[in-house]
PDB file of C-alpha atoms in Angstrom:
ATOM      1  CA  MET A1122      40.342  -6.949 331.271  1.00 42.00           C
ATOM      2  CA  GLU A1123      41.044  -9.264 328.334  1.00 42.00           C
ATOM      3  CA  HIS A1124      38.309 -11.751 327.472  1.00 44.00           C
ATOM      4  CA  ILE A1125      39.493 -15.330 326.806  1.00 43.00           C
ATOM      5  CA  SER A1126      37.601 -17.534 324.368  1.00 44.00           C
ATOM      6  CA  PRO A1127      36.875 -21.226 325.046  1.00 44.00           C
ATOM      7  CA  SER A1128      39.835 -22.115 322.805  1.00 46.00           C
ATOM      8  CA  GLY A1129      42.160 -20.387 325.244  1.00 49.00           C
ATOM      9  CA  ARG A1130      43.011 -17.521 322.882  1.00 46.00           C
ATOM     10  CA  PRO A1131      42.162 -13.865 323.464  1.00 46.00           C
ATOM     11  CA  ASP A1132      38.751 -12.887 322.131  1.00 46.00           C
ATOM     12  CA  HIS A1133      38.989  -9.528 320.322  1.00 44.00           C
ATOM     13  CA  THR A1134      35.254  -9.037 319.853  1.00 40.00           C
ATOM     14  CA  LEU A1135      35.362  -6.427 322.598  1.00 37.00           C
ATOM     15  CA  ILE A1136      37.532  -4.277 320.335  1.00 37.00           C
ATOM     16  CA  THR A1137      34.761  -3.930 317.790  1.00 39.00           C
ATOM     17  CA  GLN A1138      31.980  -3.660 320.343  1.00 39.00           C
ATOM     18  CA  ALA A1139      33.507  -0.987 322.589  1.00 39.00           C
ATOM     19  CA  PRO A1140      36.566   0.485 320.853  1.00 39.00           C
ATOM     20  CA  SER A1141      36.169   3.779 322.674  1.00 41.00           C
ATOM     21  CA  THR A1142      37.335   2.013 325.865  1.00 42.00           C
ATOM     22  CA  LEU A1143      40.442   0.681 324.110  1.00 42.00           C
ATOM     23  CA  PRO A1144      42.626   3.571 322.861  1.00 61.00           C
ATOM     24  CA  SER A1145      45.079   1.102 321.300  1.00 81.00           C
ATOM     25  CA  ALA A1146      42.325  -0.213 318.994  1.00 81.00           C
ATOM     26  CA  ALA A1147      41.370   3.287 317.873  1.00 82.00           C
ATOM     27  CA  HIS A1148      45.037   4.116 317.358  1.00 84.00           C
ATOM     28  CA  ARG A1149      45.469   1.015 315.183  1.00 89.00           C
ATOM     29  CA  VAL A1150      42.454   1.919 313.041  1.00 89.00           C
ATOM     30  CA  LEU A1151      43.715   5.506 312.693  1.00 90.00           C
ATOM     31  CA  ARG A1152      47.212   4.356 311.738  1.00 92.00           C
ATOM     32  CA  ASN A1153      45.924   1.865 309.152  1.00 93.00           C
ATOM     33  CA  THR A1154      43.518   4.460 307.770  1.00 93.00           C
ATOM     34  CA  TYR A1155      46.225   7.074 307.268  1.00 94.00           C
ATOM     35  CA  ALA A1156      48.562   4.509 305.693  1.00 94.00           C
ATOM     36  CA  LEU A1157      45.947   3.313 303.207  1.00 95.00           C
ATOM     37  CA  LEU A1158      44.743   6.876 302.586  1.00 95.00           C
ATOM     38  CA  SER A1159      48.275   7.994 301.711  1.00 95.00           C
ATOM     39  CA  MET A1160      48.700   5.153 299.212  1.00 96.00           C
ATOM     40  CA  THR A1161      45.321   5.702 297.582  1.00 96.00           C
ATOM     41  CA  LEU A1162      45.908   9.451 297.253  1.00 95.00           C
ATOM     42  CA  LEU A1163      49.255   8.801 295.555  1.00 96.00           C
ATOM     43  CA  PHE A1164      47.679   6.206 293.273  1.00 96.00           C
ATOM     44  CA  SER A1165      44.793   8.503 292.413  1.00 95.00           C
ATOM     45  CA  ALA A1166      47.217  11.360 291.675  1.00 94.00           C
ATOM     46  CA  ALA A1167      49.274   9.070 289.421  1.00 95.00           C
ATOM     47  CA  VAL A1168      46.160   8.051 287.463  1.00 94.00           C
ATOM     48  CA  ALA A1169      45.077  11.693 287.149  1.00 93.00           C
ATOM     49  CA  THR A1170      48.556  12.676 285.936  1.00 93.00           C
ATOM     50  CA  ALA A1171      48.534   9.875 283.374  1.00 93.00           C
ATOM     51  CA  GLY A1172      45.130  11.056 282.181  1.00 90.00           C
ATOM     52  CA  ILE A1173      46.447  14.605 281.739  1.00 90.00           C
ATOM     53  CA  VAL A1174      49.547  13.462 279.838  1.00 90.00           C
ATOM     54  CA  LEU A1175      47.554  11.121 277.601  1.00 89.00           C
ATOM     55  CA  GLN A1176      44.751  13.701 277.217  1.00 85.00           C
ATOM     56  CA  ALA A1177      42.141  11.157 278.290  1.00 84.00           C
ATOM     57  CA  PRO A1178      38.567  12.272 277.570  1.00 86.00           C
ATOM     58  CA  ALA A1179      36.331  13.198 280.466  1.00 83.00           C
ATOM     59  CA  PRO A1180      33.745  10.542 281.360  1.00 85.00           C
ATOM     60  CA  GLY A1181      30.153  11.564 280.926  1.00 81.00           C
ATOM     61  CA  LEU A1182      27.936  12.275 283.906  1.00 78.00           C
ATOM     62  CA  VAL A1183      26.197   8.884 283.644  1.00 84.00           C
ATOM     63  CA  VAL A1184      29.485   6.952 283.423  1.00 87.00           C
ATOM     64  CA  MET A1185      30.913   8.893 286.346  1.00 87.00           C
ATOM     65  CA  LEU A1186      27.879   8.307 288.590  1.00 85.00           C
ATOM     66  CA  VAL A1187      27.556   4.622 287.685  1.00 90.00           C
ATOM     67  CA  GLY A1188      31.278   4.015 288.131  1.00 90.00           C
ATOM     68  CA  MET A1189      31.524   5.925 291.414  1.00 91.00           C
ATOM     69  CA  PHE A1190      28.449   4.474 293.114  1.00 92.00           C
ATOM     70  CA  GLY A1191      29.050   1.007 291.677  1.00 93.00           C
ATOM     71  CA  LEU A1192      32.597   0.883 293.050  1.00 93.00           C
ATOM     72  CA  LEU A1193      31.457   2.380 296.368  1.00 92.00           C
ATOM     73  CA  PHE A1194      28.898  -0.404 296.641  1.00 94.00           C
ATOM     74  CA  ALA A1195      31.608  -2.968 295.881  1.00 94.00           C
ATOM     75  CA  VAL A1196      33.878  -1.544 298.593  1.00 93.00           C
ATOM     76  CA  HIS A1197      31.034  -1.656 301.100  1.00 92.00           C
ATOM     77  CA  LYS A1198      30.197  -5.286 300.274  1.00 93.00           C
ATOM     78  CA  LEU A1199      33.846  -6.391 300.382  1.00 92.00           C
ATOM     79  CA  LYS A1200      34.958  -4.287 303.359  1.00 90.00           C
ATOM     80  CA  ASN A1201      35.573  -7.344 305.581  1.00 89.00           C
ATOM     81  CA  SER A1202      37.196  -9.554 302.944  1.00 87.00           C
ATOM     82  CA  GLY A1203      40.592  -9.830 301.306  1.00 88.00           C
ATOM     83  CA  TRP A1204      39.215  -8.080 298.235  1.00 92.00           C
ATOM     84  CA  ALA A1205      38.571  -4.857 300.143  1.00 92.00           C
ATOM     85  CA  ILE A1206      41.975  -3.299 299.380  1.00 94.00           C
ATOM     86  CA  PRO A1207      41.819  -3.985 295.594  1.00 94.00           C
ATOM     87  CA  ALA A1208      38.288  -2.559 295.591  1.00 95.00           C
ATOM     88  CA  VAL A1209      39.492   0.608 297.326  1.00 96.00           C
ATOM     89  CA  PHE A1210      42.278   1.068 294.776  1.00 96.00           C
ATOM     90  CA  ALA A1211      39.828   0.450 291.925  1.00 96.00           C
ATOM     91  CA  PHE A1212      37.537   3.135 293.340  1.00 96.00           C
ATOM     92  CA  THR A1213      40.274   5.705 293.969  1.00 95.00           C
ATOM     93  CA  GLY A1214      41.850   4.951 290.598  1.00 95.00           C
ATOM     94  CA  PHE A1215      38.533   5.623 288.878  1.00 95.00           C
ATOM     95  CA  MET A1216      38.151   8.871 290.817  1.00 95.00           C
ATOM     96  CA  GLY A1217      41.665   9.821 289.727  1.00 93.00           C
ATOM     97  CA  TYR A1218      40.628   9.207 286.125  1.00 94.00           C
ATOM     98  CA  THR A1219      37.655  11.565 286.525  1.00 92.00           C
ATOM     99  CA  LEU A1220      39.949  14.138 288.153  1.00 93.00           C
ATOM    100  CA  GLY A1221      42.436  14.255 285.272  1.00 91.00           C
ATOM    101  CA  PRO A1222      40.255  16.257 282.835  1.00 90.00           C
ATOM    102  CA  ILE A1223      39.213  18.662 285.627  1.00 90.00           C
ATOM    103  CA  VAL A1224      42.828  19.465 286.473  1.00 91.00           C
ATOM    104  CA  ALA A1225      43.708  19.673 282.766  1.00 90.00           C
ATOM    105  CA  ARG A1226      41.060  22.365 282.251  1.00 89.00           C
ATOM    106  CA  SER A1227      42.427  24.333 285.192  1.00 87.00           C
ATOM    107  CA  LEU A1228      45.989  24.058 283.872  1.00 88.00           C
ATOM    108  CA  ALA A1229      44.835  25.411 280.500  1.00 86.00           C
ATOM    109  CA  MET A1230      43.640  28.656 282.123  1.00 85.00           C
ATOM    110  CA  PRO A1231      45.924  31.682 282.559  1.00 84.00           C
ATOM    111  CA  GLY A1232      47.831  31.039 285.780  1.00 84.00           C
ATOM    112  CA  GLY A1233      46.358  27.552 285.911  1.00 83.00           C
ATOM    113  CA  ALA A1234      49.422  25.943 287.472  1.00 89.00           C
ATOM    114  CA  GLN A1235      49.267  28.377 290.396  1.00 90.00           C
ATOM    115  CA  VAL A1236      45.551  27.698 290.843  1.00 89.00           C
ATOM    116  CA  VAL A1237      46.171  23.936 291.033  1.00 91.00           C
ATOM    117  CA  MET A1238      49.037  24.368 293.499  1.00 92.00           C
ATOM    118  CA  MET A1239      46.960  26.709 295.674  1.00 92.00           C
ATOM    119  CA  ALA A1240      44.092  24.201 295.741  1.00 92.00           C
ATOM    120  CA  LEU A1241      46.483  21.371 296.628  1.00 93.00           C
ATOM    121  CA  ALA A1242      48.139  23.377 299.382  1.00 94.00           C
ATOM    122  CA  ALA A1243      44.835  24.560 300.846  1.00 94.00           C
ATOM    123  CA  THR A1244      43.419  21.021 300.766  1.00 94.00           C
ATOM    124  CA  GLY A1245      46.485  19.573 302.479  1.00 93.00           C
ATOM    125  CA  ALA A1246      46.605  22.298 305.123  1.00 94.00           C
ATOM    126  CA  THR A1247      42.877  21.967 305.847  1.00 94.00           C
ATOM    127  CA  PHE A1248      43.081  18.188 306.187  1.00 94.00           C
ATOM    128  CA  LEU A1249      46.113  18.315 308.481  1.00 93.00           C
ATOM    129  CA  ALA A1250      44.640  21.052 310.678  1.00 94.00           C
ATOM    130  CA  LEU A1251      41.233  19.400 311.090  1.00 93.00           C
ATOM    131  CA  SER A1252      42.735  15.943 311.638  1.00 92.00           C
ATOM    132  CA  ALA A1253      45.113  17.315 314.283  1.00 91.00           C
ATOM    133  CA  TRP A1254      42.214  19.052 316.033  1.00 92.00           C
ATOM    134  CA  ALA A1255      40.100  15.888 316.090  1.00 89.00           C
ATOM    135  CA  VAL A1256      42.969  13.678 317.274  1.00 89.00           C
ATOM    136  CA  THR A1257      44.282  15.986 319.982  1.00 88.00           C
ATOM    137  CA  SER A1258      40.943  17.226 321.334  1.00 86.00           C
ATOM    138  CA  LYS A1259      39.269  13.783 321.152  1.00 86.00           C
ATOM    139  CA  ARG A1260      35.932  15.583 320.905  1.00 87.00           C
ATOM    140  CA  ASP A1261      33.006  13.715 319.423  1.00 85.00           C
ATOM    141  CA  PHE A1262      31.720  15.567 316.352  1.00 87.00           C
ATOM    142  CA  SER A1263      29.172  12.924 315.368  1.00 85.00           C
ATOM    143  CA  PHE A1264      26.375  15.390 316.219  1.00 87.00           C
ATOM    144  CA  MET A1265      27.207  17.051 312.879  1.00 86.00           C
ATOM    145  CA  ALA A1266      26.157  13.990 310.854  1.00 83.00           C
ATOM    146  CA  GLY A1267      22.557  14.988 310.200  1.00 87.00           C
ATOM    147  CA  PHE A1268      23.449  18.550 309.232  1.00 87.00           C
ATOM    148  CA  LEU A1269      26.269  17.442 306.922  1.00 88.00           C
ATOM    149  CA  PHE A1270      24.124  14.804 305.217  1.00 88.00           C
ATOM    150  CA  ALA A1271      21.294  17.260 304.619  1.00 91.00           C
ATOM    151  CA  GLY A1272      23.770  19.850 303.363  1.00 87.00           C
ATOM    152  CA  MET A1273      25.302  17.426 300.873  1.00 86.00           C
ATOM    153  CA  VAL A1274      21.875  16.469 299.532  1.00 88.00           C
ATOM    154  CA  ILE A1275      21.049  20.144 299.009  1.00 88.00           C
ATOM    155  CA  ALA A1276      24.460  20.761 297.406  1.00 86.00           C
ATOM    156  CA  ILE A1277      23.993  17.861 294.970  1.00 83.00           C
ATOM    157  CA  LEU A1278      20.546  19.056 293.930  1.00 85.00           C
ATOM    158  CA  ALA A1279      21.762  22.635 293.575  1.00 84.00           C
ATOM    159  CA  GLY A1280      24.774  21.436 291.587  1.00 80.00           C
ATOM    160  CA  LEU A1281      22.575  19.526 289.147  1.00 79.00           C
ATOM    161  CA  ALA A1282      20.352  22.593 288.773  1.00 80.00           C
ATOM    162  CA  ALA A1283      23.402  24.742 288.060  1.00 74.00           C
ATOM    163  CA  VAL A1284      24.566  22.317 285.342  1.00 73.00           C
ATOM    164  CA  PHE A1285      21.239  21.987 283.548  1.00 79.00           C
ATOM    165  CA  MET A1286      20.211  25.637 283.954  1.00 77.00           C
ATOM    166  CA  GLU A1287      23.733  26.944 283.239  1.00 73.00           C
ATOM    167  CA  ILE A1288      23.962  29.345 286.176  1.00 72.00           C
ATOM    168  CA  PRO A1289      27.665  30.102 286.893  1.00 74.00           C
ATOM    169  CA  ALA A1290      26.944  31.995 290.114  1.00 79.00           C
ATOM    170  CA  LEU A1291      25.035  29.013 291.509  1.00 79.00           C
ATOM    171  CA  SER A1292      27.909  26.701 290.577  1.00 81.00           C
ATOM    172  CA  LEU A1293      30.327  28.834 292.575  1.00 84.00           C
ATOM    173  CA  ALA A1294      27.959  28.929 295.544  1.00 86.00           C
ATOM    174  CA  VAL A1295      27.694  25.135 295.407  1.00 87.00           C
ATOM    175  CA  SER A1296      31.507  24.821 295.291  1.00 87.00           C
ATOM    176  CA  ALA A1297      31.824  26.969 298.409  1.00 90.00           C
ATOM    177  CA  MET A1298      29.128  24.955 300.150  1.00 91.00           C
ATOM    178  CA  VAL A1299      30.743  21.618 299.251  1.00 91.00           C
ATOM    179  CA  ALA A1300      34.141  22.855 300.458  1.00 92.00           C
ATOM    180  CA  LEU A1301      32.696  23.744 303.876  1.00 93.00           C
ATOM    181  CA  LEU A1302      30.740  20.492 304.122  1.00 93.00           C
ATOM    182  CA  SER A1303      33.797  18.448 303.122  1.00 94.00           C
ATOM    183  CA  ALA A1304      35.826  20.119 305.870  1.00 93.00           C
ATOM    184  CA  GLY A1305      33.087  19.218 308.342  1.00 93.00           C
ATOM    185  CA  LEU A1306      33.081  15.610 307.147  1.00 94.00           C
ATOM    186  CA  ILE A1307      36.861  15.349 307.610  1.00 94.00           C
ATOM    187  CA  LEU A1308      36.480  16.569 311.181  1.00 92.00           C
ATOM    188  CA  MET A1309      33.554  14.265 311.918  1.00 93.00           C
ATOM    189  CA  ASP A1310      35.030  11.131 310.301  1.00 93.00           C
ATOM    190  CA  THR A1311      38.364  11.565 312.065  1.00 93.00           C
ATOM    191  CA  SER A1312      36.657  12.057 315.415  1.00 92.00           C
ATOM    192  CA  ARG A1313      34.620   8.881 314.844  1.00 91.00           C
ATOM    193  CA  ILE A1314      37.841   6.906 314.393  1.00 91.00           C
ATOM    194  CA  VAL A1315      39.444   8.467 317.461  1.00 89.00           C
ATOM    195  CA  ASN A1316      36.376   7.812 319.620  1.00 87.00           C
ATOM    196  CA  GLY A1317      35.780   4.279 318.352  1.00 82.00           C
ATOM    197  CA  GLY A1318      32.754   4.991 316.180  1.00 82.00           C
ATOM    198  CA  GLU A1319      34.484   3.583 313.084  1.00 84.00           C
ATOM    199  CA  THR A1320      36.404   0.309 313.461  1.00 87.00           C
ATOM    200  CA  ASN A1321      36.819  -0.588 309.777  1.00 91.00           C
ATOM    201  CA  TYR A1322      39.803   1.252 308.344  1.00 91.00           C
ATOM    202  CA  VAL A1323      38.740   0.481 304.756  1.00 93.00           C
ATOM    203  CA  MET A1324      35.477   2.402 305.133  1.00 93.00           C
ATOM    204  CA  ALA A1325      37.254   5.118 307.118  1.00 93.00           C
ATOM    205  CA  THR A1326      39.742   5.524 304.270  1.00 95.00           C
ATOM    206  CA  VAL A1327      37.026   5.795 301.624  1.00 95.00           C
ATOM    207  CA  GLY A1328      35.124   8.380 303.663  1.00 94.00           C
ATOM    208  CA  LEU A1329      38.181  10.591 304.167  1.00 96.00           C
ATOM    209  CA  TYR A1330      39.271  10.136 300.537  1.00 96.00           C
ATOM    210  CA  LEU A1331      35.903  11.354 299.257  1.00 95.00           C
ATOM    211  CA  SER A1332      36.003  14.388 301.555  1.00 94.00           C
ATOM    212  CA  ILE A1333      39.517  15.282 300.382  1.00 96.00           C
ATOM    213  CA  PHE A1334      38.527  14.751 296.728  1.00 95.00           C
ATOM    214  CA  ASN A1335      35.463  16.974 297.057  1.00 94.00           C
ATOM    215  CA  LEU A1336      37.390  19.613 298.998  1.00 95.00           C
ATOM    216  CA  PHE A1337      40.115  19.778 296.356  1.00 95.00           C
ATOM    217  CA  THR A1338      37.762  19.972 293.371  1.00 93.00           C
ATOM    218  CA  SER A1339      35.649  22.631 295.114  1.00 93.00           C
ATOM    219  CA  LEU A1340      38.676  24.765 295.939  1.00 92.00           C
ATOM    220  CA  LEU A1341      39.940  24.296 292.388  1.00 91.00           C
ATOM    221  CA  SER A1342      36.674  25.727 291.117  1.00 88.00           C
ATOM    222  CA  LEU A1343      36.732  28.631 293.571  1.00 87.00           C
ATOM    223  CA  PHE A1344      40.394  29.538 293.003  1.00 86.00           C
ATOM    224  CA  GLY A1345      39.858  29.333 289.260  1.00 76.00           C
ATOM    225  CA  ILE A1346      37.399  32.239 289.250  1.00 63.00           C
ATOM    226  CA  GLY A1347      40.131  34.718 288.457  1.00 45.00           C
ATOM    227  CA  GLY A1348      41.411  32.599 285.595  1.00 45.00           C
ATOM    228  CA  ASP A1349      38.036  32.611 283.911  1.00 48.00           C
ATOM    229  CA  GLU A1350      37.667  36.351 284.011  1.00 43.00           C
TER     230      GLU A1350
END
């Protein structure tokens, strides 16, 4: 039953309070999320391609962390304003810039082009399969949140240890772990949209973008093992 405000116009607060009871609201969020996600992925890919062509230098670890978390904070603060979309494109554009040197290194390896294409294809297939499962089954995978968060914390710490201690085997183990966790996050985030747990398509887009980004870079590292040998 539609709630009418004192002004005589429909009050849509119920959509944000109980979206799981309104499939049309969840469908709208999902549609807007996929539309924005598609545009940001294309924009990020264009920035990465430009970085490869122009041979842009890789940002240092400090610049990457400050830029990524700073722009994430900006998106979170602006998520309900008109500046949310520009903030999302600024964030995904920056991530595309950090991706350029990573892809360039892979392309420089023997068979590098095939490695990049395999990683792209596997990322796309994984995203489509998990999204289709979450949308069609309508199962709630939010119970995975605690496990996935703890896993990502462990992966980040292990990744930093692998960088500073220069342990290639640990780096590969971390890549495999991040790939699995990213797949789980795609499944969980999509199910939250479908079941009304996420009503802001800007934040939903950023969450899925990060999972896709991490999945692709992890698979790129794993598929590149043969090129390094």
